[in-house]
Structures are given as C-alpha cells and as structure tokens.
C-alpha cells in the first residue's frame, strides 16, 4: 500500500509536471506540496489545509481528490492519539467583581445624585429669575 505522498509524487512525475508548475496552477506553496509528497504533514499549518491541498492536488492530477482525503483521514486518525476526555467538575463559585466593575458602579452611583442636585439648582435659579 503506497502512502498518500508517494501516490501524488508518482502521478505528478508520470505526467511530467514539476512542483513549480503545480504550485503556480494551484496557488499552493512548493514547500507545502513537498510536505504532502513526503507525508510530513506537520510542515503544513493545519489539518484543514492538508485536506484542502490534498484534494486540490489530487484533482489537478486527475485523481479522486475526495478519496485521497479519506485515505489521509484514515492514516491520520491511526497515528494521532485521541485525548482522554473527562467531564469538567461543576463548581459553584461566586462571581468575582473586578476592580474596574467596582469603580464603574461607584461612578455610576454618584451621577444620578449630581444630576438631581443640578436640576434643583437650575429650577431654583429659574424661580428667582422669574420673581425678580
């Protein structure tokens, strides 16, 4: 059973295409295409990119890109250990009040009082102005 990289490289060489030619046609960096052909997937910035590059590269060469992605998934799932998933413990901790929140509440608490006092002063000044 050939690896995914060997399949891609053999088909490219069979068609007489260079990595530069494929890179230019697909807008995929040559270093990523080399990584695919060498099966060094860690050199590619993420699993999603590996799948997309594999599909596009395979389709470009006239192969079944979706089947190549499935082959990658099968090989990748077998080599990557699955994390041990445990449910998180439920903790009922009181919500901490941040210092900034406390300052905001202090500031907000003073503004209504200042507004009321300013309103009363303005009303008194209007009454005095009308009477005088």
PDB file of C-alpha atoms in Angstrom, residues 2-129:
ATOM      1  CA  UNK A   2       1.565   3.287  -1.118  1.00  0.00           C
ATOM      2  CA  UNK A   3       1.474   6.332   1.071  1.00  0.00           C
ATOM      3  CA  UNK A   4      -0.502   9.385   0.050  1.00  0.00           C
ATOM      4  CA  UNK A   5       2.668  11.321  -0.744  1.00  0.00           C
ATOM      5  CA  UNK A   6       4.041   8.573  -2.971  1.00  0.00           C
ATOM      6  CA  UNK A   7       0.780   8.424  -4.925  1.00  0.00           C
ATOM      7  CA  UNK A   8       0.839  12.174  -5.553  1.00  0.00           C
ATOM      8  CA  UNK A   9       4.535  12.295  -6.435  1.00  0.00           C
ATOM      9  CA  UNK A  10       4.364   9.280  -8.790  1.00  0.00           C
ATOM     10  CA  UNK A  11       1.349  10.697 -10.643  1.00  0.00           C
ATOM     11  CA  UNK A  12       2.987  14.128 -10.954  1.00  0.00           C
ATOM     12  CA  UNK A  13       6.207  12.606 -12.283  1.00  0.00           C
ATOM     13  CA  UNK A  14       4.228  10.302 -14.601  1.00  0.00           C
ATOM     14  CA  UNK A  15       2.577  13.389 -16.128  1.00  0.00           C
ATOM     15  CA  UNK A  16       5.957  15.149 -16.387  1.00  0.00           C
ATOM     16  CA  UNK A  17       4.922  18.085 -14.216  1.00  0.00           C
ATOM     17  CA  UNK A  18       7.259  19.999 -11.926  1.00  0.00           C
ATOM     18  CA  UNK A  19       6.419  21.177  -8.417  1.00  0.00           C
ATOM     19  CA  UNK A  20       6.710  24.757  -9.647  1.00  0.00           C
ATOM     20  CA  UNK A  21       4.156  24.110 -12.373  1.00  0.00           C
ATOM     21  CA  UNK A  22       1.699  22.553  -9.910  1.00  0.00           C
ATOM     22  CA  UNK A  23       2.372  25.312  -7.376  1.00  0.00           C
ATOM     23  CA  UNK A  24       1.645  28.021  -9.922  1.00  0.00           C
ATOM     24  CA  UNK A  25      -1.523  26.309 -11.138  1.00  0.00           C
ATOM     25  CA  UNK A  26      -2.966  25.692  -7.660  1.00  0.00           C
ATOM     26  CA  UNK A  27      -1.528  28.713  -5.809  1.00  0.00           C
ATOM     27  CA  UNK A  28      -0.082  26.403  -3.171  1.00  0.00           C
ATOM     28  CA  UNK A  29       3.480  26.980  -1.949  1.00  0.00           C
ATOM     29  CA  UNK A  30       6.015  24.472  -3.251  1.00  0.00           C
ATOM     30  CA  UNK A  31       7.122  23.705   0.301  1.00  0.00           C
ATOM     31  CA  UNK A  32       3.587  22.540   1.147  1.00  0.00           C
ATOM     32  CA  UNK A  33       3.452  20.366  -1.962  1.00  0.00           C
ATOM     33  CA  UNK A  34       6.819  18.855  -0.990  1.00  0.00           C
ATOM     34  CA  UNK A  35       5.482  18.219   2.510  1.00  0.00           C
ATOM     35  CA  UNK A  36       2.471  16.415   1.028  1.00  0.00           C
ATOM     36  CA  UNK A  37       4.696  14.278  -1.155  1.00  0.00           C
ATOM     37  CA  UNK A  38       6.950  13.417   1.806  1.00  0.00           C
ATOM     38  CA  UNK A  39       3.985  12.775   4.132  1.00  0.00           C
ATOM     39  CA  UNK A  40       5.343  15.375   6.583  1.00  0.00           C
ATOM     40  CA  UNK A  41       2.026  16.966   7.450  1.00  0.00           C
ATOM     41  CA  UNK A  42       3.412  18.878  10.419  1.00  0.00           C
ATOM     42  CA  UNK A  43       5.089  21.244   7.938  1.00  0.00           C
ATOM     43  CA  UNK A  44       1.633  22.387   6.793  1.00  0.00           C
ATOM     44  CA  UNK A  45      -0.167  24.899   9.051  1.00  0.00           C
ATOM     45  CA  UNK A  46      -3.179  22.747   9.932  1.00  0.00           C
ATOM     46  CA  UNK A  47      -5.272  19.682   9.205  1.00  0.00           C
ATOM     47  CA  UNK A  48      -7.811  21.718   7.238  1.00  0.00           C
ATOM     48  CA  UNK A  49      -5.070  22.928   4.907  1.00  0.00           C
ATOM     49  CA  UNK A  50      -3.681  19.410   4.499  1.00  0.00           C
ATOM     50  CA  UNK A  51      -7.107  18.160   3.436  1.00  0.00           C
ATOM     51  CA  UNK A  52      -7.711  21.061   1.056  1.00  0.00           C
ATOM     52  CA  UNK A  53      -4.251  20.868  -0.508  1.00  0.00           C
ATOM     53  CA  UNK A  54      -4.570  17.097  -0.898  1.00  0.00           C
ATOM     54  CA  UNK A  55      -7.974  17.374  -2.562  1.00  0.00           C
ATOM     55  CA  UNK A  56      -6.880  20.147  -4.927  1.00  0.00           C
ATOM     56  CA  UNK A  57      -3.562  18.477  -5.765  1.00  0.00           C
ATOM     57  CA  UNK A  58      -5.261  15.133  -6.439  1.00  0.00           C
ATOM     58  CA  UNK A  59      -7.987  16.692  -8.596  1.00  0.00           C
ATOM     59  CA  UNK A  60      -5.380  18.680 -10.532  1.00  0.00           C
ATOM     60  CA  UNK A  61      -3.525  15.465 -11.335  1.00  0.00           C
ATOM     61  CA  UNK A  62      -6.752  13.763 -12.437  1.00  0.00           C
ATOM     62  CA  UNK A  63      -7.040  11.625  -9.311  1.00  0.00           C
ATOM     63  CA  UNK A  64     -10.038  11.375  -6.991  1.00  0.00           C
ATOM     64  CA  UNK A  65      -9.265  14.162  -4.520  1.00  0.00           C
ATOM     65  CA  UNK A  66     -12.033  13.153  -2.116  1.00  0.00           C
ATOM     66  CA  UNK A  67     -10.721   9.573  -1.963  1.00  0.00           C
ATOM     67  CA  UNK A  68      -7.223  10.881  -1.237  1.00  0.00           C
ATOM     68  CA  UNK A  69      -8.590  12.968   1.631  1.00  0.00           C
ATOM     69  CA  UNK A  70     -10.334   9.879   3.026  1.00  0.00           C
ATOM     70  CA  UNK A  71      -7.041   7.995   2.772  1.00  0.00           C
ATOM     71  CA  UNK A  72      -5.342  10.830   4.676  1.00  0.00           C
ATOM     72  CA  UNK A  73      -8.057  10.818   7.343  1.00  0.00           C
ATOM     73  CA  UNK A  74      -7.645   7.075   7.844  1.00  0.00           C
ATOM     74  CA  UNK A  75      -3.875   7.339   8.159  1.00  0.00           C
ATOM     75  CA  UNK A  76      -4.046  10.475  10.309  1.00  0.00           C
ATOM     76  CA  UNK A  77      -6.624   9.069  12.743  1.00  0.00           C
ATOM     77  CA  UNK A  78      -4.475   5.964  13.251  1.00  0.00           C
ATOM     78  CA  UNK A  79      -1.334   7.952  14.119  1.00  0.00           C
ATOM     79  CA  UNK A  80      -2.759  10.702  16.328  1.00  0.00           C
ATOM     80  CA  UNK A  81      -3.600   9.689  19.882  1.00  0.00           C
ATOM     81  CA  UNK A  82      -7.054  10.743  20.952  1.00  0.00           C
ATOM     82  CA  UNK A  83      -7.163  12.858  24.116  1.00  0.00           C
ATOM     83  CA  UNK A  84      -8.697  11.409  27.229  1.00  0.00           C
ATOM     84  CA  UNK A  85     -11.875  13.452  27.615  1.00  0.00           C
ATOM     85  CA  UNK A  86     -13.235  13.857  31.124  1.00  0.00           C
ATOM     86  CA  UNK A  87     -16.260  15.866  32.165  1.00  0.00           C
ATOM     87  CA  UNK A  88     -15.405  19.074  33.931  1.00  0.00           C
ATOM     88  CA  UNK A  89     -16.291  19.295  37.596  1.00  0.00           C
ATOM     89  CA  UNK A  90     -19.100  21.738  38.287  1.00  0.00           C
ATOM     90  CA  UNK A  91     -18.074  24.391  40.754  1.00  0.00           C
ATOM     91  CA  UNK A  92     -20.422  26.958  42.171  1.00  0.00           C
ATOM     92  CA  UNK A  93     -18.015  29.753  42.904  1.00  0.00           C
ATOM     93  CA  UNK A  94     -19.333  33.249  43.439  1.00  0.00           C
ATOM     94  CA  UNK A  95     -18.623  35.595  40.589  1.00  0.00           C
ATOM     95  CA  UNK A  96     -15.637  37.788  41.295  1.00  0.00           C
ATOM     96  CA  UNK A  97     -16.148  41.500  40.961  1.00  0.00           C
ATOM     97  CA  UNK A  98     -13.347  43.085  39.021  1.00  0.00           C
ATOM     98  CA  UNK A  99     -11.804  46.303  40.251  1.00  0.00           C
ATOM     99  CA  UNK A 100     -12.910  48.116  37.118  1.00  0.00           C
ATOM    100  CA  UNK A 101     -16.508  46.985  37.652  1.00  0.00           C
ATOM    101  CA  UNK A 102     -16.456  48.285  41.226  1.00  0.00           C
ATOM    102  CA  UNK A 103     -15.115  51.645  40.040  1.00  0.00           C
ATOM    103  CA  UNK A 104     -17.811  51.868  37.387  1.00  0.00           C
ATOM    104  CA  UNK A 105     -20.506  51.239  39.969  1.00  0.00           C
ATOM    105  CA  UNK A 106     -19.071  53.941  42.212  1.00  0.00           C
ATOM    106  CA  UNK A 107     -19.018  56.429  39.339  1.00  0.00           C
ATOM    107  CA  UNK A 108     -22.496  55.466  38.180  1.00  0.00           C
ATOM    108  CA  UNK A 109     -23.796  55.780  41.743  1.00  0.00           C
ATOM    109  CA  UNK A 110     -22.697  59.429  42.029  1.00  0.00           C
ATOM    110  CA  UNK A 111     -24.014  60.679  38.685  1.00  0.00           C
ATOM    111  CA  UNK A 112     -27.733  60.427  39.478  1.00  0.00           C
ATOM    112  CA  UNK A 113     -27.225  62.398  42.694  1.00  0.00           C
ATOM    113  CA  UNK A 114     -25.226  65.091  40.914  1.00  0.00           C
ATOM    114  CA  UNK A 115     -27.872  65.313  38.171  1.00  0.00           C
ATOM    115  CA  UNK A 116     -30.688  65.704  40.695  1.00  0.00           C
ATOM    116  CA  UNK A 117     -28.831  68.408  42.628  1.00  0.00           C
ATOM    117  CA  UNK A 118     -28.002  70.287  39.413  1.00  0.00           C
ATOM    118  CA  UNK A 119     -31.656  70.086  38.354  1.00  0.00           C
ATOM    119  CA  UNK A 120     -32.844  71.512  41.682  1.00  0.00           C
ATOM    120  CA  UNK A 121     -30.315  74.364  41.492  1.00  0.00           C
ATOM    121  CA  UNK A 122     -31.405  75.213  37.941  1.00  0.00           C
ATOM    122  CA  UNK A 123     -35.087  75.211  38.989  1.00  0.00           C
ATOM    123  CA  UNK A 124     -34.370  77.500  41.939  1.00  0.00           C
ATOM    124  CA  UNK A 125     -32.406  79.902  39.727  1.00  0.00           C
ATOM    125  CA  UNK A 126     -35.312  79.996  37.233  1.00  0.00           C
ATOM    126  CA  UNK A 127     -37.803  80.729  40.010  1.00  0.00           C
ATOM    127  CA  UNK A 128     -35.620  83.509  41.401  1.00  0.00           C
ATOM    128  CA  UNK A 129     -35.128  84.988  37.912  1.00  0.00           C
TER     129      UNK A 129
END
